[in-house]
PDB file of C-alpha atoms in Angstrom:
ATOM      1  CA  MET A  88      42.195  50.172 102.018  1.00 68.00           C
ATOM      2  CA  SER A  89      39.470  49.232  99.527  1.00 86.00           C
ATOM      3  CA  LYS A  90      39.593  50.586  95.995  1.00 94.00           C
ATOM      4  CA  LYS A  91      37.347  53.399  94.861  1.00 97.00           C
ATOM      5  CA  ARG A  92      34.381  52.000  92.934  1.00 98.00           C
ATOM      6  CA  VAL A  93      33.646  54.050  89.829  1.00 98.00           C
ATOM      7  CA  ALA A  94      30.496  53.521  87.758  1.00 98.00           C
ATOM      8  CA  ILE A  95      30.776  54.055  84.010  1.00 98.00           C
ATOM      9  CA  GLN A  96      28.302  53.863  81.159  1.00 95.00           C
ATOM     10  CA  GLY A  97      29.557  51.096  78.914  1.00 93.00           C
ATOM     11  CA  THR A  98      31.990  48.228  79.122  1.00 91.00           C
ATOM     12  CA  ARG A  99      35.722  47.920  79.705  1.00 91.00           C
ATOM     13  CA  ALA A 100      37.851  49.760  77.120  1.00 94.00           C
ATOM     14  CA  SER A 101      35.163  52.414  76.607  1.00 95.00           C
ATOM     15  CA  PHE A 102      35.923  56.119  76.660  1.00 95.00           C
ATOM     16  CA  HIS A 103      34.210  56.360  80.047  1.00 96.00           C
ATOM     17  CA  GLU A 104      36.679  53.858  81.485  1.00 97.00           C
ATOM     18  CA  GLU A 105      39.532  55.869  79.961  1.00 96.00           C
ATOM     19  CA  ALA A 106      38.142  59.040  81.560  1.00 97.00           C
ATOM     20  CA  ALA A 107      37.826  57.289  84.932  1.00 98.00           C
ATOM     21  CA  TYR A 108      41.474  56.230  84.851  1.00 97.00           C
ATOM     22  CA  LYS A 109      42.575  59.704  83.788  1.00 97.00           C
ATOM     23  CA  TYR A 110      40.784  61.300  86.747  1.00 97.00           C
ATOM     24  CA  PHE A 111      41.263  58.724  89.519  1.00 97.00           C
ATOM     25  CA  GLY A 112      44.353  56.812  88.378  1.00 96.00           C
ATOM     26  CA  GLU A 113      44.649  53.100  87.651  1.00 94.00           C
ATOM     27  CA  ASP A 114      43.970  51.783  91.178  1.00 96.00           C
ATOM     28  CA  ILE A 115      40.149  51.759  90.998  1.00 97.00           C
ATOM     29  CA  GLU A 116      37.369  49.234  90.549  1.00 97.00           C
ATOM     30  CA  ILE A 117      35.247  49.803  87.436  1.00 97.00           C
ATOM     31  CA  VAL A 118      31.491  49.232  87.769  1.00 98.00           C
ATOM     32  CA  GLU A 119      30.025  48.643  84.310  1.00 97.00           C
ATOM     33  CA  CYS A 120      26.521  50.024  83.638  1.00 97.00           C
ATOM     34  CA  VAL A 121      24.389  49.782  80.511  1.00 93.00           C
ATOM     35  CA  THR A 122      22.852  53.271  80.811  1.00 95.00           C
ATOM     36  CA  PHE A 123      23.760  56.620  82.334  1.00 96.00           C
ATOM     37  CA  LYS A 124      20.794  56.297  84.679  1.00 98.00           C
ATOM     38  CA  GLN A 125      22.235  53.053  86.018  1.00 98.00           C
ATOM     39  CA  THR A 126      25.485  54.832  86.931  1.00 98.00           C
ATOM     40  CA  CYS A 127      23.486  57.198  89.159  1.00 98.00           C
ATOM     41  CA  GLU A 128      21.499  54.295  90.587  1.00 98.00           C
ATOM     42  CA  ALA A 129      24.780  52.560  91.440  1.00 98.00           C
ATOM     43  CA  ILE A 130      25.749  55.491  93.679  1.00 98.00           C
ATOM     44  CA  LYS A 131      22.261  55.552  95.182  1.00 98.00           C
ATOM     45  CA  LYS A 132      22.348  51.835  95.969  1.00 98.00           C
ATOM     46  CA  GLY A 133      25.895  52.005  97.305  1.00 97.00           C
ATOM     47  CA  THR A 134      27.401  49.685  94.703  1.00 98.00           C
ATOM     48  CA  ALA A 135      29.609  52.548  93.453  1.00 98.00           C
ATOM     49  CA  ASP A 136      31.297  55.481  95.174  1.00 98.00           C
ATOM     50  CA  TYR A 137      31.518  57.682  92.100  1.00 98.00           C
ATOM     51  CA  ALA A 138      30.134  57.944  88.572  1.00 98.00           C
ATOM     52  CA  VAL A 139      31.730  59.286  85.405  1.00 98.00           C
ATOM     53  CA  MET A 140      29.207  60.943  83.089  1.00 98.00           C
ATOM     54  CA  ALA A 141      29.850  62.481  79.660  1.00 97.00           C
ATOM     55  CA  ILE A 142      28.134  65.851  79.418  1.00 97.00           C
ATOM     56  CA  GLU A 143      29.356  67.430  76.169  1.00 96.00           C
ATOM     57  CA  ASN A 144      31.488  66.841  73.100  1.00 95.00           C
ATOM     58  CA  SER A 145      33.223  69.506  71.041  1.00 93.00           C
ATOM     59  CA  ILE A 146      31.709  68.108  67.817  1.00 91.00           C
ATOM     60  CA  ALA A 147      28.422  66.475  68.798  1.00 90.00           C
ATOM     61  CA  GLY A 148      27.417  69.041  71.435  1.00 92.00           C
ATOM     62  CA  SER A 149      25.674  68.547  74.777  1.00 94.00           C
ATOM     63  CA  LEU A 150      24.223  65.259  75.999  1.00 94.00           C
ATOM     64  CA  LEU A 151      20.878  66.772  76.968  1.00 93.00           C
ATOM     65  CA  PRO A 152      19.364  63.684  78.678  1.00 94.00           C
ATOM     66  CA  ASN A 153      22.237  63.753  81.165  1.00 96.00           C
ATOM     67  CA  TYR A 154      21.221  67.208  82.375  1.00 96.00           C
ATOM     68  CA  ALA A 155      17.864  65.701  83.287  1.00 93.00           C
ATOM     69  CA  LEU A 156      19.655  62.944  85.225  1.00 96.00           C
ATOM     70  CA  LEU A 157      21.707  65.503  87.137  1.00 96.00           C
ATOM     71  CA  GLN A 158      18.457  67.174  88.149  1.00 93.00           C
ATOM     72  CA  GLU A 159      16.695  63.906  88.980  1.00 95.00           C
ATOM     73  CA  PHE A 160      19.387  62.358  91.203  1.00 97.00           C
ATOM     74  CA  ASN A 161      20.905  65.584  92.513  1.00 97.00           C
ATOM     75  CA  PHE A 162      24.344  64.069  93.191  1.00 98.00           C
ATOM     76  CA  PRO A 163      27.033  66.743  93.635  1.00 98.00           C
ATOM     77  CA  ILE A 164      29.570  67.266  90.872  1.00 98.00           C
ATOM     78  CA  ILE A 165      33.016  66.976  92.475  1.00 98.00           C
ATOM     79  CA  GLY A 166      35.209  67.207  89.384  1.00 98.00           C
ATOM     80  CA  GLU A 167      35.570  67.143  85.631  1.00 98.00           C
ATOM     81  CA  VAL A 168      37.929  65.610  83.123  1.00 98.00           C
ATOM     82  CA  TYR A 169      38.496  66.245  79.405  1.00 97.00           C
ATOM     83  CA  LEU A 170      39.397  63.397  77.101  1.00 97.00           C
ATOM     84  CA  HIS A 171      40.890  63.794  73.633  1.00 96.00           C
ATOM     85  CA  ILE A 172      38.671  61.535  71.542  1.00 95.00           C
ATOM     86  CA  GLN A 173      40.277  59.613  68.690  1.00 96.00           C
ATOM     87  CA  LEU A 174      37.965  57.321  66.751  1.00 97.00           C
ATOM     88  CA  HIS A 175      38.960  54.388  64.566  1.00 98.00           C
ATOM     89  CA  LEU A 176      37.230  51.745  62.446  1.00 98.00           C
ATOM     90  CA  LEU A 177      37.890  48.337  64.001  1.00 98.00           C
ATOM     91  CA  ALA A 178      37.372  44.978  62.306  1.00 98.00           C
ATOM     92  CA  LEU A 179      38.408  41.361  62.637  1.00 98.00           C
ATOM     93  CA  PRO A 180      41.938  40.664  61.364  1.00 98.00           C
ATOM     94  CA  GLY A 181      41.903  39.974  57.625  1.00 97.00           C
ATOM     95  CA  VAL A 182      38.664  41.843  56.897  1.00 97.00           C
ATOM     96  CA  LYS A 183      38.976  44.309  54.011  1.00 96.00           C
ATOM     97  CA  PHE A 184      37.101  47.590  53.681  1.00 96.00           C
ATOM     98  CA  GLU A 185      35.138  46.299  50.688  1.00 96.00           C
ATOM     99  CA  ASP A 186      33.772  43.474  52.868  1.00 95.00           C
ATOM    100  CA  ILE A 187      32.012  45.889  55.226  1.00 97.00           C
ATOM    101  CA  LYS A 188      28.235  46.275  55.228  1.00 98.00           C
ATOM    102  CA  TYR A 189      27.505  47.517  58.746  1.00 98.00           C
ATOM    103  CA  VAL A 190      28.989  50.062  61.135  1.00 98.00           C
ATOM    104  CA  HIS A 191      28.136  49.837  64.846  1.00 98.00           C
ATOM    105  CA  SER A 192      28.800  52.453  67.532  1.00 97.00           C
ATOM    106  CA  HIS A 193      27.355  54.799  70.117  1.00 93.00           C
ATOM    107  CA  PRO A 194      25.225  57.580  68.516  1.00 93.00           C
ATOM    108  CA  ILE A 195      27.516  60.320  69.841  1.00 91.00           C
ATOM    109  CA  ALA A 196      30.572  58.632  68.297  1.00 94.00           C
ATOM    110  CA  ILE A 197      28.681  58.242  65.014  1.00 96.00           C
ATOM    111  CA  ARG A 198      27.822  61.947  64.954  1.00 94.00           C
ATOM    112  CA  GLN A 199      31.491  62.775  65.414  1.00 94.00           C
ATOM    113  CA  CYS A 200      32.298  60.854  62.199  1.00 96.00           C
ATOM    114  CA  ASN A 201      29.466  61.985  59.899  1.00 94.00           C
ATOM    115  CA  ASP A 202      31.799  63.507  57.303  1.00 95.00           C
ATOM    116  CA  PHE A 203      33.671  60.218  56.870  1.00 96.00           C
ATOM    117  CA  PHE A 204      30.533  58.179  56.207  1.00 95.00           C
ATOM    118  CA  GLU A 205      29.125  60.637  53.676  1.00 95.00           C
ATOM    119  CA  ASP A 206      31.659  59.169  51.254  1.00 94.00           C
ATOM    120  CA  PHE A 207      30.329  55.628  51.822  1.00 96.00           C
ATOM    121  CA  PRO A 208      26.494  55.827  51.569  1.00 94.00           C
ATOM    122  CA  HIS A 209      26.206  52.048  51.040  1.00 94.00           C
ATOM    123  CA  LEU A 210      27.261  51.375  54.636  1.00 97.00           C
ATOM    124  CA  GLN A 211      24.477  50.870  57.175  1.00 97.00           C
ATOM    125  CA  VAL A 212      25.397  52.845  60.285  1.00 97.00           C
ATOM    126  CA  LEU A 213      23.588  51.429  63.312  1.00 97.00           C
ATOM    127  CA  GLU A 214      23.391  53.035  66.751  1.00 97.00           C
ATOM    128  CA  LYS A 215      24.333  50.921  69.757  1.00 94.00           C
ATOM    129  CA  THR A 216      24.713  51.569  73.486  1.00 89.00           C
ATOM    130  CA  ASP A 217      28.511  51.607  73.730  1.00 92.00           C
ATOM    131  CA  THR A 218      31.608  51.874  71.542  1.00 95.00           C
ATOM    132  CA  ALA A 219      33.628  49.165  73.297  1.00 95.00           C
ATOM    133  CA  ALA A 220      30.658  46.782  73.435  1.00 95.00           C
ATOM    134  CA  CYS A 221      30.445  47.019  69.639  1.00 97.00           C
ATOM    135  CA  ALA A 222      34.089  45.972  69.353  1.00 97.00           C
ATOM    136  CA  LYS A 223      33.507  43.124  71.802  1.00 96.00           C
ATOM    137  CA  ASN A 224      30.448  41.965  69.842  1.00 97.00           C
ATOM    138  CA  ILE A 225      32.462  41.749  66.603  1.00 98.00           C
ATOM    139  CA  ARG A 226      35.021  39.497  68.281  1.00 97.00           C
ATOM    140  CA  GLU A 227      32.541  37.286  70.157  1.00 97.00           C
ATOM    141  CA  ASN A 228      30.269  36.737  67.146  1.00 98.00           C
ATOM    142  CA  ASN A 229      33.011  36.651  64.501  1.00 98.00           C
ATOM    143  CA  LEU A 230      31.338  39.362  62.406  1.00 98.00           C
ATOM    144  CA  THR A 231      33.238  39.643  59.132  1.00 98.00           C
ATOM    145  CA  ASP A 232      30.884  42.214  57.555  1.00 98.00           C
ATOM    146  CA  THR A 233      30.782  44.662  60.474  1.00 98.00           C
ATOM    147  CA  VAL A 234      33.104  47.313  61.887  1.00 98.00           C
ATOM    148  CA  ALA A 235      32.968  49.260  65.136  1.00 98.00           C
ATOM    149  CA  ILE A 236      33.856  52.881  65.799  1.00 98.00           C
ATOM    150  CA  ALA A 237      35.933  52.751  68.967  1.00 97.00           C
ATOM    151  CA  ASN A 238      39.303  53.565  70.515  1.00 96.00           C
ATOM    152  CA  LEU A 239      42.670  51.803  70.352  1.00 96.00           C
ATOM    153  CA  THR A 240      42.171  50.336  73.828  1.00 95.00           C
ATOM    154  CA  ALA A 241      39.179  48.394  72.516  1.00 97.00           C
ATOM    155  CA  ALA A 242      41.181  47.251  69.491  1.00 97.00           C
ATOM    156  CA  LYS A 243      43.885  45.869  71.760  1.00 96.00           C
ATOM    157  CA  MET A 244      41.511  44.302  74.284  1.00 96.00           C
ATOM    158  CA  TYR A 245      39.435  42.462  71.674  1.00 97.00           C
ATOM    159  CA  ASP A 246      42.266  41.754  69.218  1.00 97.00           C
ATOM    160  CA  LEU A 247      40.852  43.738  66.303  1.00 98.00           C
ATOM    161  CA  GLN A 248      42.671  45.430  63.450  1.00 98.00           C
ATOM    162  CA  VAL A 249      42.439  49.157  62.807  1.00 98.00           C
ATOM    163  CA  LEU A 250      40.922  49.415  59.357  1.00 97.00           C
ATOM    164  CA  GLU A 251      40.822  53.234  59.231  1.00 97.00           C
ATOM    165  CA  ARG A 252      42.469  55.609  61.699  1.00 97.00           C
ATOM    166  CA  ARG A 253      41.232  58.942  63.038  1.00 97.00           C
ATOM    167  CA  ILE A 254      37.901  59.117  61.238  1.00 97.00           C
ATOM    168  CA  GLU A 255      36.471  61.817  63.517  1.00 95.00           C
ATOM    169  CA  THR A 256      35.454  64.962  61.623  1.00 93.00           C
ATOM    170  CA  ASN A 257      37.597  67.324  63.681  1.00 92.00           C
ATOM    171  CA  LYS A 258      40.915  66.152  65.077  1.00 91.00           C
ATOM    172  CA  LYS A 259      40.576  68.566  68.020  1.00 93.00           C
ATOM    173  CA  ASN A 260      37.793  66.412  69.380  1.00 94.00           C
ATOM    174  CA  PHE A 261      37.244  66.510  73.147  1.00 96.00           C
ATOM    175  CA  THR A 262      34.590  65.104  75.440  1.00 96.00           C
ATOM    176  CA  ARG A 263      33.997  66.587  78.879  1.00 98.00           C
ATOM    177  CA  PHE A 264      33.067  64.179  81.651  1.00 98.00           C
ATOM    178  CA  LEU A 265      31.623  65.063  85.060  1.00 98.00           C
ATOM    179  CA  ILE A 266      32.566  63.204  88.230  1.00 98.00           C
ATOM    180  CA  LEU A 267      29.576  62.579  90.517  1.00 98.00           C
ATOM    181  CA  ALA A 268      29.662  61.469  94.144  1.00 98.00           C
ATOM    182  CA  ASN A 269      27.310  60.937  97.068  1.00 96.00           C
ATOM    183  CA  GLU A 270      28.751  63.892  98.978  1.00 95.00           C
ATOM    184  CA  ALA A 271      30.339  67.198  98.005  1.00 95.00           C
ATOM    185  CA  VAL A 272      34.061  67.748  98.516  1.00 90.00           C
ATOM    186  CA  GLU A 273      34.942  71.140  99.977  1.00 90.00           C
ATOM    187  CA  SER A 274      38.314  72.615  99.060  1.00 93.00           C
ATOM    188  CA  SER A 275      39.904  76.049  99.032  1.00 91.00           C
ATOM    189  CA  LYS A 276      41.338  75.131  95.634  1.00 94.00           C
ATOM    190  CA  ASN A 277      37.907  74.935  93.979  1.00 97.00           C
ATOM    191  CA  ASN A 278      37.650  77.483  91.172  1.00 97.00           C
ATOM    192  CA  LYS A 279      34.740  76.241  89.080  1.00 98.00           C
ATOM    193  CA  ALA A 280      31.070  75.549  89.728  1.00 98.00           C
ATOM    194  CA  SER A 281      28.006  74.189  87.969  1.00 98.00           C
ATOM    195  CA  ILE A 282      24.750  75.856  88.939  1.00 98.00           C
ATOM    196  CA  CYS A 283      21.108  75.748  87.866  1.00 97.00           C
ATOM    197  CA  PHE A 284      18.407  78.412  88.092  1.00 97.00           C
ATOM    198  CA  GLN A 285      15.239  79.821  86.558  1.00 95.00           C
ATOM    199  CA  VAL A 286      14.425  83.393  85.574  1.00 93.00           C
ATOM    200  CA  GLY A 287      11.165  85.210  85.015  1.00 85.00           C
ATOM    201  CA  ASN A 288       9.591  85.093  81.567  1.00 82.00           C
ATOM    202  CA  THR A 289       9.971  88.845  80.979  1.00 86.00           C
ATOM    203  CA  ILE A 290      12.023  90.992  78.616  1.00 90.00           C
ATOM    204  CA  GLY A 291      15.622  91.299  79.761  1.00 92.00           C
ATOM    205  CA  SER A 292      15.334  88.958  82.768  1.00 93.00           C
ATOM    206  CA  LEU A 293      18.154  86.670  81.615  1.00 94.00           C
ATOM    207  CA  ALA A 294      20.301  89.603  80.484  1.00 95.00           C
ATOM    208  CA  LYS A 295      20.095  91.117  83.975  1.00 95.00           C
ATOM    209  CA  VAL A 296      21.256  87.830  85.501  1.00 97.00           C
ATOM    210  CA  LEU A 297      24.147  87.476  83.077  1.00 97.00           C
ATOM    211  CA  ASN A 298      25.265  90.992  83.926  1.00 97.00           C
ATOM    212  CA  ILE A 299      25.731  89.911  87.551  1.00 98.00           C
ATOM    213  CA  PHE A 300      28.475  87.530  86.423  1.00 98.00           C
ATOM    214  CA  VAL A 301      30.198  90.325  84.483  1.00 97.00           C
ATOM    215  CA  GLU A 302      30.074  92.721  87.432  1.00 97.00           C
ATOM    216  CA  ASN A 303      31.729  90.132  89.693  1.00 98.00           C
ATOM    217  CA  ASN A 304      34.538  89.025  87.340  1.00 98.00           C
ATOM    218  CA  ILE A 305      33.017  85.582  86.817  1.00 98.00           C
ATOM    219  CA  ASN A 306      33.776  83.759  83.571  1.00 98.00           C
ATOM    220  CA  LEU A 307      30.917  81.734  82.093  1.00 97.00           C
ATOM    221  CA  THR A 308      32.247  78.689  80.234  1.00 96.00           C
ATOM    222  CA  LYS A 309      28.876  77.187  79.357  1.00 96.00           C
ATOM    223  CA  ILE A 310      25.172  78.006  79.480  1.00 96.00           C
ATOM    224  CA  GLN A 311      22.547  75.414  78.594  1.00 96.00           C
ATOM    225  CA  SER A 312      18.784  75.861  78.700  1.00 94.00           C
ATOM    226  CA  MET A 313      16.366  72.974  79.211  1.00 92.00           C
ATOM    227  CA  PRO A 314      12.560  73.207  79.184  1.00 90.00           C
ATOM    228  CA  ILE A 315      10.832  72.364  82.458  1.00 87.00           C
ATOM    229  CA  ILE A 316       8.483  69.432  81.923  1.00 83.00           C
ATOM    230  CA  GLY A 317       4.855  70.429  82.408  1.00 83.00           C
ATOM    231  CA  LYS A 318       5.640  74.164  82.416  1.00 83.00           C
ATOM    232  CA  PRO A 319       5.520  75.596  78.880  1.00 79.00           C
ATOM    233  CA  ASN A 320       7.790  78.623  78.358  1.00 81.00           C
ATOM    234  CA  ASP A 321       9.691  77.938  81.603  1.00 87.00           C
ATOM    235  CA  TYR A 322      13.325  76.850  81.446  1.00 91.00           C
ATOM    236  CA  ASN A 323      16.119  75.692  83.691  1.00 95.00           C
ATOM    237  CA  PHE A 324      19.436  77.364  82.902  1.00 96.00           C
ATOM    238  CA  TYR A 325      22.523  75.258  83.600  1.00 97.00           C
ATOM    239  CA  VAL A 326      25.651  77.394  83.890  1.00 98.00           C
ATOM    240  CA  ASP A 327      29.315  76.512  84.357  1.00 98.00           C
ATOM    241  CA  LEU A 328      31.377  79.334  85.777  1.00 98.00           C
ATOM    242  CA  GLU A 329      34.970  79.980  86.828  1.00 98.00           C
ATOM    243  CA  TRP A 330      36.546  82.519  89.172  1.00 98.00           C
ATOM    244  CA  GLY A 331      39.959  83.780  90.131  1.00 97.00           C
ATOM    245  CA  LYS A 332      39.042  85.100  93.602  1.00 96.00           C
ATOM    246  CA  GLU A 333      36.711  83.149  95.855  1.00 96.00           C
ATOM    247  CA  SER A 334      35.338  86.417  97.255  1.00 97.00           C
ATOM    248  CA  ASP A 335      34.109  87.331  93.750  1.00 98.00           C
ATOM    249  CA  TYR A 336      32.278  84.027  93.520  1.00 98.00           C
ATOM    250  CA  ASP A 337      30.713  84.400  96.980  1.00 97.00           C
ATOM    251  CA  HIS A 338      29.515  87.911  96.208  1.00 97.00           C
ATOM    252  CA  CYS A 339      28.130  86.795  92.856  1.00 98.00           C
ATOM    253  CA  MET A 340      26.134  83.981  94.437  1.00 98.00           C
ATOM    254  CA  ARG A 341      24.607  86.343  97.017  1.00 97.00           C
ATOM    255  CA  LYS A 342      23.492  88.643  94.191  1.00 97.00           C
ATOM    256  CA  LEU A 343      22.098  85.710  92.204  1.00 97.00           C
ATOM    257  CA  LEU A 344      19.938  84.569  95.105  1.00 96.00           C
ATOM    258  CA  LYS A 345      17.966  87.796  94.817  1.00 94.00           C
ATOM    259  CA  ALA A 346      17.744  87.757  91.026  1.00 95.00           C
ATOM    260  CA  VAL A 347      16.747  84.193  90.106  1.00 96.00           C
ATOM    261  CA  VAL A 348      14.328  81.440  91.120  1.00 93.00           C
ATOM    262  CA  ASN A 349      15.293  78.006  92.474  1.00 95.00           C
ATOM    263  CA  LEU A 350      19.055  78.565  92.460  1.00 97.00           C
ATOM    264  CA  ALA A 351      20.905  75.282  92.998  1.00 97.00           C
ATOM    265  CA  VAL A 352      24.646  74.728  93.214  1.00 97.00           C
ATOM    266  CA  MET A 353      25.195  71.383  91.515  1.00 98.00           C
ATOM    267  CA  GLY A 354      28.875  71.245  92.390  1.00 98.00           C
ATOM    268  CA  GLU A 355      32.011  73.223  93.200  1.00 98.00           C
ATOM    269  CA  TYR A 356      35.286  71.732  92.022  1.00 98.00           C
ATOM    270  CA  LEU A 357      38.727  72.293  90.548  1.00 97.00           C
ATOM    271  CA  LYS A 358      38.633  73.038  86.826  1.00 97.00           C
ATOM    272  CA  ASN A 359      40.499  70.565  84.676  1.00 94.00           C
ATOM    273  CA  PRO A 360      42.482  71.726  81.625  1.00 87.00           C
ATOM    274  CA  MET A 361      41.541  70.490  78.167  1.00 82.00           C
ATOM    275  CA  LYS A 362      44.570  68.429  77.185  1.00 76.00           C
TER     276      LYS A 362
END
C-alpha cells in the first residue's frame, strides 16, 4: 500500500512537517511546497493526497491569506491538529550572541518573538518563507553572523547549536493547522465544522444569526470576517463550531439556510484537543 502524500508549506523539519506527523503518523511521504497556494495546487494536480495548512496562532492571530485560499480551492477540511510551538535561536556551532547581525525566519514566527527582539534593536530581523529553510541556509552557506528562529528538529537536522531557548513571547503558544483533502470524509464521530456565509448589511442581521447557534446548543470556537473583493461593505463570515448532539447541529444548519446568504460547509471533522 502506497504512503499518504502530504503537502506542507516549507521544507523538512518545519512546523508544518511536525504537524503532518502528529496528525497522520510517521509513515507518510512529505511533499515540500514553497507557498501555501502550492500545497493546494499539489492536491489539485494529484501530486499530493492531503495538505497541512496553518490557519491561526495563539500569539500572532489568524493567517488571513489562507482563508482566501480555502475559498479559492474549495477543498474540504477533514481534520485539524494543534501544535505547541517552541521557538529557539539557532546558529552555527561556535557562534556567540555578540557575533550576530541578522535574524531570519518566517514572519509569523518573528511576530511570536517580538518581545525578545525589543531588547536587541541592533539586530536586523528579516522575513523569509520558512523557519526550517532559514536553518538550512545558515548551514549550507556557513553564515557566522546570522541566526534562525526555528524548532529543535531543525537544529538537529542541520547540526546547529541552540543559542537561546524558548524565545516566544508566550510559552502557551499554539498553532492550529487544518487538514485538507480532495474529498470529504463522513463519520458519525464528527463533532466540529467550519462554515462560511454572508449576512445582509442591516442592523442586527449578524446578531440574529448568532442567536441561532445559541438556541441550538452550538458552541462557536472562532468567527472571522473577511471582506469580499469587489463588494464594499460585504463580508464573508468564517465560523468554527462544535456540537454535542448531531441532531442539534442538523437543526441549526436548517435554520441557518433560511437566515444567511451563500452558506457553505467547508468541512465536518473530529475536533482535536489543544495539547
